[in-house]
Every structure is written in C-alpha cells, then in structure tokens.
Tab-separated table of C-alpha atoms in Angstrom:
chain	number	residue	atom	x	y	z
A	1	UNK	CA	-32.690	5.939	21.486
A	2	UNK	CA	-31.807	2.552	20.002
A	3	UNK	CA	-29.799	-0.208	21.634
A	4	UNK	CA	-28.114	-1.400	18.452
A	5	UNK	CA	-26.337	-4.325	20.072
A	6	UNK	CA	-29.646	-5.566	21.444
A	7	UNK	CA	-31.176	-5.231	17.974
A	8	UNK	CA	-28.474	-7.500	16.543
A	9	UNK	CA	-28.820	-10.004	19.385
A	10	UNK	CA	-32.614	-10.106	19.115
A	11	UNK	CA	-32.644	-10.464	15.339
A	12	UNK	CA	-30.003	-13.192	15.389
A	13	UNK	CA	-31.925	-15.094	18.046
A	14	UNK	CA	-35.288	-15.022	16.271
A	15	UNK	CA	-34.211	-15.313	12.625
A	16	UNK	CA	-35.277	-18.564	11.030
A	17	UNK	CA	-32.566	-21.141	10.396
A	18	UNK	CA	-31.445	-21.489	6.815
A	19	UNK	CA	-31.946	-24.559	4.630
A	20	UNK	CA	-30.081	-27.705	5.556
A	21	UNK	CA	-26.796	-28.011	3.692
A	22	UNK	CA	-23.609	-29.869	4.510
A	23	UNK	CA	-20.406	-27.983	5.205
A	24	UNK	CA	-19.017	-28.992	1.819
A	25	UNK	CA	-22.206	-27.850	0.080
A	26	UNK	CA	-22.052	-24.510	1.892
A	27	UNK	CA	-18.454	-23.960	0.805
A	28	UNK	CA	-19.374	-24.816	-2.781
A	29	UNK	CA	-22.307	-22.355	-2.780
A	30	UNK	CA	-20.134	-19.537	-1.413
A	31	UNK	CA	-17.397	-20.204	-3.966
A	32	UNK	CA	-19.882	-20.308	-6.833
A	33	UNK	CA	-21.570	-17.063	-5.800
A	34	UNK	CA	-18.197	-15.340	-5.727
A	35	UNK	CA	-17.404	-16.641	-9.221
A	36	UNK	CA	-20.788	-15.555	-10.507
A	37	UNK	CA	-20.358	-12.084	-8.983
A	38	UNK	CA	-17.086	-11.627	-10.877
A	39	UNK	CA	-18.640	-12.890	-14.102
A	40	UNK	CA	-21.742	-10.742	-13.632
A	41	UNK	CA	-19.565	-7.633	-13.336
A	42	UNK	CA	-18.320	-8.026	-16.891
A	43	UNK	CA	-21.731	-9.021	-18.284
A	44	UNK	CA	-23.428	-5.988	-16.733
A	45	UNK	CA	-20.776	-3.512	-17.826
A	46	UNK	CA	-20.900	-4.812	-21.420
A	47	UNK	CA	-24.703	-4.735	-21.600
A	48	UNK	CA	-25.242	-1.352	-19.923
A	49	UNK	CA	-22.151	0.349	-21.377
A	50	UNK	CA	-21.557	1.818	-17.926
A	51	UNK	CA	-17.904	1.922	-16.871
A	52	UNK	CA	-16.735	3.288	-13.520
A	53	UNK	CA	-14.132	6.069	-13.712
A	54	UNK	CA	-10.487	5.181	-13.140
A	55	UNK	CA	-8.127	2.810	-14.887
A	56	UNK	CA	-10.665	1.144	-17.197
A	57	UNK	CA	-13.085	1.256	-14.297
A	58	UNK	CA	-11.037	-1.029	-12.064
A	59	UNK	CA	-10.250	1.589	-9.424
A	60	UNK	CA	-13.907	2.285	-8.736
A	61	UNK	CA	-14.660	-1.357	-8.050
A	62	UNK	CA	-13.220	-1.199	-4.552
A	63	UNK	CA	-16.621	-1.985	-3.085
A	64	UNK	CA	-16.341	-5.590	-1.910
A	65	UNK	CA	-18.654	-8.492	-2.652
A	66	UNK	CA	-19.488	-10.380	0.552
A	67	UNK	CA	-21.280	-13.720	0.712
A	68	UNK	CA	-23.024	-13.748	4.096
A	69	UNK	CA	-25.467	-15.778	6.159
A	70	UNK	CA	-28.594	-14.337	7.771
A	71	UNK	CA	-26.860	-13.088	10.959
A	72	UNK	CA	-24.199	-11.477	8.749
A	73	UNK	CA	-26.896	-9.633	6.806
A	74	UNK	CA	-28.388	-8.460	10.102
A	75	UNK	CA	-25.071	-7.093	11.383
A	76	UNK	CA	-24.413	-5.302	8.108
A	77	UNK	CA	-27.826	-3.644	8.035
A	78	UNK	CA	-27.691	-2.542	11.653
A	79	UNK	CA	-24.379	-0.838	10.879
A	80	UNK	CA	-25.992	0.880	7.905
A	81	UNK	CA	-29.078	1.978	9.855
A	82	UNK	CA	-26.876	3.297	12.617
A	83	UNK	CA	-24.961	5.518	10.184
A	84	UNK	CA	-27.968	6.824	8.224
A	85	UNK	CA	-30.216	7.456	11.225
A	86	UNK	CA	-27.575	9.083	13.420
A	87	UNK	CA	-28.672	12.719	12.752
A	88	UNK	CA	-32.341	11.913	13.400
A	89	UNK	CA	-31.641	9.971	16.582
A	90	UNK	CA	-29.393	12.730	17.902
A	91	UNK	CA	-32.204	15.238	17.374
A	92	UNK	CA	-34.696	12.983	19.130
A	93	UNK	CA	-32.218	12.454	21.981
A	94	UNK	CA	-31.801	16.206	22.468
A	95	UNK	CA	-35.547	16.638	22.644
A	96	UNK	CA	-35.955	13.852	25.153
A	97	UNK	CA	-33.075	15.106	27.326
A	98	UNK	CA	-34.925	18.379	27.897
A	99	UNK	CA	-37.837	16.493	29.494
A	100	UNK	CA	-37.636	15.675	33.231
A	101	UNK	CA	-36.717	12.006	33.520
A	102	UNK	CA	-36.015	11.903	29.810
A	103	UNK	CA	-32.623	10.221	30.190
A	104	UNK	CA	-34.144	7.290	32.074
A	105	UNK	CA	-36.967	7.062	29.560
A	106	UNK	CA	-34.413	7.143	26.769
A	107	UNK	CA	-32.439	4.254	28.237
A	108	UNK	CA	-35.551	2.141	28.650
A	109	UNK	CA	-36.880	3.189	25.270
A	110	UNK	CA	-33.585	2.280	23.643
A	111	UNK	CA	-33.902	-1.276	24.921
A	112	UNK	CA	-37.489	-1.537	23.719
A	113	UNK	CA	-36.640	-0.075	20.312
A	114	UNK	CA	-33.670	-2.418	20.016
A	115	UNK	CA	-35.929	-5.414	20.558
A	116	UNK	CA	-38.564	-4.128	18.143
A	117	UNK	CA	-36.005	-3.381	15.442
A	118	UNK	CA	-34.444	-6.782	16.000
A	119	UNK	CA	-37.796	-8.475	15.431
A	120	UNK	CA	-38.267	-6.652	12.135
A	121	UNK	CA	-34.774	-7.527	10.961
A	122	UNK	CA	-35.308	-11.168	11.864
A	123	UNK	CA	-38.281	-11.180	9.487
A	124	UNK	CA	-36.431	-9.480	6.644
A	125	UNK	CA	-33.207	-11.448	7.042
A	126	UNK	CA	-34.793	-14.621	5.686
A	127	UNK	CA	-36.193	-12.895	2.584
A	128	UNK	CA	-33.410	-10.783	1.079
A	129	UNK	CA	-31.397	-12.516	-1.656
A	130	UNK	CA	-28.869	-9.763	-2.199
A	131	UNK	CA	-28.361	-6.120	-1.421
A	132	UNK	CA	-26.052	-3.290	-2.394
A	133	UNK	CA	-25.500	-1.320	0.801
A	134	UNK	CA	-24.950	2.193	-0.449
A	135	UNK	CA	-24.068	3.856	2.851
A	136	UNK	CA	-22.522	0.922	4.676
A	137	UNK	CA	-19.547	1.844	6.886
A	138	UNK	CA	-16.752	-0.718	7.253
A	139	UNK	CA	-16.816	-2.870	10.367
A	140	UNK	CA	-14.315	-5.340	11.801
A	141	UNK	CA	-15.812	-8.329	9.961
A	142	UNK	CA	-17.654	-6.525	7.143
A	143	UNK	CA	-15.382	-4.400	4.926
A	144	UNK	CA	-16.714	-1.627	2.705
A	145	UNK	CA	-15.436	0.635	-0.058
A	146	UNK	CA	-13.505	3.835	0.460
A	147	UNK	CA	-16.714	5.898	0.511
A	148	UNK	CA	-18.778	3.108	2.008
A	149	UNK	CA	-20.752	0.551	0.087
A	150	UNK	CA	-20.614	-3.202	-0.281
A	151	UNK	CA	-22.515	-5.899	-2.132
A	152	UNK	CA	-24.094	-8.611	0.014
A	153	UNK	CA	-25.227	-11.989	-1.299
A	154	UNK	CA	-27.238	-13.919	1.299
A	155	UNK	CA	-26.311	-17.512	0.537
A	156	UNK	CA	-28.924	-19.404	2.622
A	157	UNK	CA	-31.767	-17.336	1.177
A	158	UNK	CA	-30.604	-17.924	-2.391
A	159	UNK	CA	-30.441	-21.668	-1.751
A	160	UNK	CA	-33.865	-21.612	-0.081
A	161	UNK	CA	-35.554	-19.843	-2.998
A	162	UNK	CA	-33.904	-21.931	-5.721
A	163	UNK	CA	-35.160	-25.053	-3.943
A	164	UNK	CA	-38.620	-23.587	-3.415
A	165	UNK	CA	-38.927	-22.630	-7.098
A	166	UNK	CA	-37.345	-25.897	-8.250
A	167	UNK	CA	-35.063	-24.146	-10.721
A	168	UNK	CA	-31.498	-24.903	-11.820
A	169	UNK	CA	-29.255	-23.747	-8.942
A	170	UNK	CA	-26.326	-22.597	-11.098
A	171	UNK	CA	-28.595	-20.551	-13.364
A	172	UNK	CA	-30.529	-19.002	-10.483
A	173	UNK	CA	-27.379	-17.971	-8.625
A	174	UNK	CA	-25.967	-16.189	-11.661
A	175	UNK	CA	-29.345	-14.571	-12.334
A	176	UNK	CA	-29.420	-13.119	-8.809
A	177	UNK	CA	-25.829	-11.898	-9.149
A	178	UNK	CA	-26.714	-10.072	-12.370
A	179	UNK	CA	-29.394	-8.067	-10.576
A	180	UNK	CA	-27.245	-7.170	-7.598
A	181	UNK	CA	-24.167	-6.432	-9.689
A	182	UNK	CA	-26.250	-3.938	-11.659
A	183	UNK	CA	-26.785	-1.975	-8.453
A	184	UNK	CA	-23.064	-1.982	-7.739
A	185	UNK	CA	-22.414	-0.746	-11.280
A	186	UNK	CA	-24.986	2.025	-10.897
A	187	UNK	CA	-23.250	3.488	-7.866
A	188	UNK	CA	-19.661	2.956	-8.978
A	189	UNK	CA	-20.163	4.191	-12.542
A	190	UNK	CA	-22.186	7.248	-11.472
A	191	UNK	CA	-20.045	8.974	-8.824
A	192	UNK	CA	-22.610	11.620	-7.862
A	193	UNK	CA	-25.463	9.152	-7.304
A	194	UNK	CA	-24.554	8.090	-3.770
A	195	UNK	CA	-24.166	11.660	-2.498
A	196	UNK	CA	-27.393	12.709	-4.199
A	197	UNK	CA	-29.439	9.966	-2.559
A	198	UNK	CA	-27.774	10.509	0.805
A	199	UNK	CA	-28.630	14.196	0.580
A	200	UNK	CA	-32.268	13.384	-0.131
A	201	UNK	CA	-32.441	10.886	2.740
A	202	UNK	CA	-30.890	13.336	5.193
A	203	UNK	CA	-33.230	16.100	4.024
A	204	UNK	CA	-36.148	13.738	4.624
A	205	UNK	CA	-34.912	12.899	8.114
A	206	UNK	CA	-34.214	16.561	8.918
A	207	UNK	CA	-37.906	17.291	8.342
A	208	UNK	CA	-38.955	14.563	10.761
A	209	UNK	CA	-40.731	15.824	13.850
A	210	UNK	CA	-42.276	12.529	14.850
A	211	UNK	CA	-42.809	11.873	18.539
A	212	UNK	CA	-40.539	9.010	19.676
A	213	UNK	CA	-43.476	7.303	21.384
A	214	UNK	CA	-45.437	7.228	18.129
A	215	UNK	CA	-42.551	5.642	16.277
A	216	UNK	CA	-42.117	3.075	19.047
A	217	UNK	CA	-45.782	2.185	18.851
A	218	UNK	CA	-45.583	1.627	15.086
A	219	UNK	CA	-42.526	-0.595	15.521
A	220	UNK	CA	-44.343	-2.483	18.258
A	221	UNK	CA	-47.308	-3.133	15.976
A	222	UNK	CA	-44.968	-4.580	13.380
A	223	UNK	CA	-43.242	-6.813	15.920
A	224	UNK	CA	-46.588	-7.996	17.321
A	225	UNK	CA	-47.651	-8.980	13.823
A	226	UNK	CA	-44.558	-11.143	13.609
A	227	UNK	CA	-45.250	-13.094	16.776
A	228	UNK	CA	-48.981	-13.434	16.137
A	229	UNK	CA	-50.249	-10.990	18.759
A	230	UNK	CA	-52.431	-9.359	16.117
A	231	UNK	CA	-54.899	-11.396	14.035
A	232	UNK	CA	-53.667	-12.242	10.569
A	233	UNK	CA	-54.470	-9.636	7.974
A	234	UNK	CA	-55.249	-6.921	10.541
A	235	UNK	CA	-52.968	-3.968	10.003
A	236	UNK	CA	-54.087	-1.558	12.691
A	237	UNK	CA	-56.853	0.968	13.293
A	238	UNK	CA	-55.413	3.474	10.827
A	239	UNK	CA	-56.156	1.265	7.860
A	240	UNK	CA	-52.722	-0.264	7.516
A	241	UNK	CA	-50.416	2.710	6.959
A	242	UNK	CA	-46.742	1.920	6.642
A	243	UNK	CA	-44.070	3.187	9.027
A	244	UNK	CA	-43.021	5.757	6.438
A	245	UNK	CA	-46.533	7.230	6.341
A	246	UNK	CA	-46.165	8.438	9.920
A	247	UNK	CA	-43.269	10.775	9.204
A	248	UNK	CA	-44.458	12.686	6.157
A	249	UNK	CA	-44.800	16.446	6.210
A	250	UNK	CA	-45.542	18.228	2.954
A	251	UNK	CA	-41.808	18.745	2.393
A	252	UNK	CA	-41.181	15.086	3.148
A	253	UNK	CA	-43.786	13.993	0.642
A	254	UNK	CA	-41.980	15.960	-2.044
A	255	UNK	CA	-38.650	14.414	-1.093
A	256	UNK	CA	-40.220	10.960	-0.898
A	257	UNK	CA	-41.646	11.439	-4.387
A	258	UNK	CA	-38.151	12.087	-5.739
A	259	UNK	CA	-36.705	9.160	-3.804
A	260	UNK	CA	-39.474	6.871	-5.047
A	261	UNK	CA	-38.672	7.853	-8.623
A	262	UNK	CA	-34.943	7.218	-8.321
A	263	UNK	CA	-35.457	3.919	-6.484
A	264	UNK	CA	-37.926	2.824	-9.160
A	265	UNK	CA	-35.301	3.680	-11.760
A	266	UNK	CA	-32.555	1.725	-9.970
A	267	UNK	CA	-34.683	-1.345	-9.289
A	268	UNK	CA	-36.281	-1.358	-12.721
A	269	UNK	CA	-32.919	-0.921	-14.402
A	270	UNK	CA	-31.550	-3.906	-12.453
A	271	UNK	CA	-34.514	-6.060	-13.511
A	272	UNK	CA	-34.143	-4.941	-17.134
A	273	UNK	CA	-30.434	-5.720	-17.185
A	274	UNK	CA	-30.957	-9.054	-15.458
A	275	UNK	CA	-33.449	-10.081	-18.116
A	276	UNK	CA	-31.430	-8.572	-20.956
A	277	UNK	CA	-28.221	-10.382	-20.086
A	278	UNK	CA	-30.017	-13.501	-18.927
A	279	UNK	CA	-30.772	-15.190	-22.266
A	280	UNK	CA	-27.097	-14.999	-23.228
A	281	UNK	CA	-25.687	-16.613	-20.089
A	282	UNK	CA	-28.597	-18.185	-18.147
A	283	UNK	CA	-30.181	-21.014	-20.183
A	284	UNK	CA	-33.290	-21.320	-18.006
A	285	UNK	CA	-33.887	-17.589	-17.518
A	286	UNK	CA	-37.459	-17.687	-18.859
A	287	UNK	CA	-38.524	-20.344	-16.367
A	288	UNK	CA	-36.732	-18.587	-13.510
A	289	UNK	CA	-38.296	-15.230	-14.291
A	290	UNK	CA	-41.806	-16.635	-14.565
A	291	UNK	CA	-41.596	-18.541	-11.295
A	292	UNK	CA	-39.927	-15.664	-9.470
A	293	UNK	CA	-42.581	-13.196	-10.596
A	294	UNK	CA	-45.294	-15.543	-9.345
A	295	UNK	CA	-43.509	-15.756	-6.007
A	296	UNK	CA	-43.242	-11.966	-5.757
A	297	UNK	CA	-46.924	-11.506	-6.515
A	298	UNK	CA	-48.274	-14.189	-4.210
A	299	UNK	CA	-46.331	-13.375	-1.039
A	300	UNK	CA	-46.524	-15.906	1.791
A	301	UNK	CA	-50.026	-15.597	3.163
A	302	UNK	CA	-52.110	-12.965	4.918
A	303	UNK	CA	-49.673	-12.354	7.772
A	304	UNK	CA	-46.841	-11.746	5.353
A	305	UNK	CA	-49.001	-9.403	3.274
A	306	UNK	CA	-50.037	-7.402	6.348
A	307	UNK	CA	-46.423	-6.969	7.374
A	308	UNK	CA	-45.404	-6.009	3.858
A	309	UNK	CA	-47.979	-3.225	4.004
A	310	UNK	CA	-46.801	-2.074	7.415
A	311	UNK	CA	-43.168	-1.908	6.343
A	312	UNK	CA	-43.932	-0.335	2.988
A	313	UNK	CA	-42.675	-3.374	1.059
A	314	UNK	CA	-45.671	-3.294	-1.295
A	315	UNK	CA	-44.260	-0.045	-2.639
A	316	UNK	CA	-40.940	-1.816	-3.170
A	317	UNK	CA	-42.615	-4.397	-5.413
A	318	UNK	CA	-44.290	-1.645	-7.440
A	319	UNK	CA	-40.887	-0.015	-7.923
A	320	UNK	CA	-39.584	-3.118	-9.671
A	321	UNK	CA	-42.555	-3.241	-12.021
A	322	UNK	CA	-42.911	0.467	-12.798
A	323	UNK	CA	-39.187	1.073	-13.091
A	324	UNK	CA	-38.639	-1.837	-15.465
A	325	UNK	CA	-41.428	-0.572	-17.727
A	326	UNK	CA	-39.825	2.883	-17.770
A	327	UNK	CA	-36.373	1.558	-18.675
A	328	UNK	CA	-37.718	-0.766	-21.351
A	329	UNK	CA	-39.815	1.963	-22.976
A	330	UNK	CA	-36.926	4.451	-23.031
A	331	UNK	CA	-34.398	1.946	-24.408
A	332	UNK	CA	-36.874	0.873	-27.084
A	333	UNK	CA	-37.250	4.487	-28.195
A	334	UNK	CA	-33.751	5.970	-27.896
A	335	UNK	CA	-31.439	2.982	-27.379
A	336	UNK	CA	-29.110	2.160	-24.491
A	337	UNK	CA	-26.868	5.174	-25.037
A	338	UNK	CA	-29.912	7.403	-25.120
A	339	UNK	CA	-31.216	5.860	-21.921
A	340	UNK	CA	-27.833	6.363	-20.242
A	341	UNK	CA	-28.375	10.108	-20.345
A	342	UNK	CA	-30.391	9.443	-17.206
A	343	UNK	CA	-27.061	9.199	-15.328
A	344	UNK	CA	-25.815	12.639	-16.459
A	345	UNK	CA	-26.861	14.569	-13.335
A	346	UNK	CA	-29.660	14.759	-10.754
A	347	UNK	CA	-31.544	16.952	-13.238
A	348	UNK	CA	-31.780	14.111	-15.752
A	349	UNK	CA	-33.245	11.623	-13.295
A	350	UNK	CA	-36.919	10.880	-14.029
A	351	UNK	CA	-39.607	12.376	-11.865
A	352	UNK	CA	-42.248	10.189	-10.272
A	353	UNK	CA	-44.654	11.281	-12.996
A	354	UNK	CA	-42.141	10.480	-15.747
A	355	UNK	CA	-41.638	6.968	-14.399
A	356	UNK	CA	-45.304	6.417	-15.298
A	357	UNK	CA	-44.944	8.310	-18.605
A	358	UNK	CA	-41.532	7.508	-20.112
A	359	UNK	CA	-42.268	9.564	-23.234
A	360	UNK	CA	-42.337	12.688	-21.065
A	361	UNK	CA	-38.796	11.976	-19.849
A	362	UNK	CA	-37.599	11.387	-23.402
A	363	UNK	CA	-39.187	14.643	-24.499
A	364	UNK	CA	-37.687	16.631	-21.629
A	365	UNK	CA	-34.162	15.237	-21.670
A	366	UNK	CA	-33.586	14.442	-25.352
A	367	UNK	CA	-35.321	17.336	-27.004
A	368	UNK	CA	-33.666	19.773	-24.628
A	369	UNK	CA	-30.170	18.325	-24.969
A	370	UNK	CA	-30.538	17.728	-28.729
A	371	UNK	CA	-31.604	21.319	-29.293
A	372	UNK	CA	-35.090	20.499	-30.544
A	373	UNK	CA	-37.762	23.187	-30.042
C-alpha cells in the first residue's frame, strides 16, 4: 500500500536545503544541542517533580537523544509511520487483494502513495525543531529505547529559526531543548502513558473503513498544494477539511476527542515547563517567547496556511494554546503536586471539555480523591 523506501527517497530529494553553516559550525551546534539536552533533563525534572522509575530515574532514561538533519528526521518518521500504520495497511491490503487485479493496483498505488507521502514529509522536515517519537522502532542508524522512543533535535531547523527570529543562539537552543525534554520526561516518568496512547491510536485505526482511493486523493491534493498545482489559499471543494476529517466515524470522533485532550495536555505542559524554567536559565526567554509566538501565529503565507489546514496542523497550534492555559490554571489553583495527579492513570487525564474548563478537572479529580462531597 505504501512504498516506504520511495517515500524516503522522494522526501529527501525535495526537502529544502538547510541554512549555510561551515563544517566546524555544524559540529559546534550538534555538540551544544547535546549539552543542552543533558542540562534540560535536570531542569525539567526539578521543575515538574517528575522522576522516572528505576535507580533515581536513571534506568528509564534509556531513550536516546539524537541530533539529526532534515533527511535524518525523514527516515525516523517514516520508520515510525510504518510501525503505527501497519495494522491499518494490512487491513486495506486484504481488502484490495480480494478485488480482481487488486495486487497490480496495490503495487502501483504503493508507488503513488510513497511519492505523495514523501512530498508531505519534505514540507514538514524543514519546520520541525524537535520531536519525541513515542512509538519509534530502532533502526540501523537511529537507535531507540527498549520499548521504542527517541528524542530528535533537528539542528538545521533550529539554526534557521534562531537566525530568522534574530535571537541569541545559545538561549534559543536551550529553550527548544527544554520543551522537547519535557516530552521525554512525560513518557519516561509515566510508564502507562505510551501504551495508553498507542491503544487509542490503534482503536482509531481499527475503526477506519476509508476507501484507499479516497485517501490517495487527499494525499494528492496535499502534494499538489506543495508544488503549486492548486491556487494559493484554495483547499479543495469540501471547504478545506483535513486528512483526519476523512476517516472519522462516530466511534472515531470519540477516540479523537480523547486523543485531542491528551495531546493538548502534553503540548501545553511542555510549553508551561519551558516558560517556567526559562527565566532561571535562559536570559532572553521573554524576547524568544514573544517572537516565537508571533511566528507561530503568522505562518508563512497563504499556501502554508492552506496546507496547515489540510494536514490538521491548525489543530496542533490550538493544542499548544489551550493545553498551556489548562496547565497554568490547574497549577495556580492546586500547585505542581496537585497538577501531577493528572499522571495517576488514564482516568485522571482531562477530557476535551475539561481542557477548556480546568476548574471542572480540579473538581472531579481533587474532590473525589480528597474525599470531598
């Protein structure tokens, strides 16, 4: 159904080159990001009071930190997609095999899908600063933790943004590491979190009955937007629905609501921690935050905004904002230890409605656990 090798080749071919740096400068950036990642680990653990299980938490930190370039990010994400989507693609393959000529169609479709996916990844590869890959399997050149998982820092993108914003490079690099290290802490300090999210994702995919041709068409629209085949700002005849919108049954919408809530929590928590630790260790954090927020809000023009809508990235930006407000409101009311009850079990995670109304989460979790009527 998907030619994964072709996806990697296509994405690597079309991804934009990174900023110009000398070999010595590149080595210095990589070394500094690794130092900042180690420092950020201690800052985040002290601020959040979240410690992975094991010998003072050290055993759980087997998930590696990898400083990669854009092609490295592409290879890592293709490996992750391949693992997560395997059950869905196997189901779609079985369905297609029962159709006369389906095997031939599948081979051709796999090439097409590989190209389309590669085009999308080439777009994203120049925009991601860092990423905790929750379900990443180890590969020959990209190690992962015992249960999967690795932290990626995309060096050329970090350098590009710090230059674009005209901020202090050392401060910006540590600031980014604080955000990404928070995600690593979330998954290593909360052992059940990975399995819970994976279960939700697989339940979502199990409900998918989308026709392969429909999915291909949506991917094609996204790729055509990238190469300018569609006028800027035009998102399709359906009013600009995202790819995710095509695969939602009623059951999927319920699952997606829960996933949206937990992703808002994780992203908002990372933003809150980044800003909370920042003033102590990042002298120019206020300037960085202000400029970065402006960059998030403005996007990069109408074409970029249309593609964000198509890929569902607008929802991602809302998750940062809504989740950070939730975390801040809860910590203000019940303190960090009170907020950390959110990590007790899946039952203490906020609902989508509680993300918008933090007081409802406090009432449900604290009054119930504290024995209040």
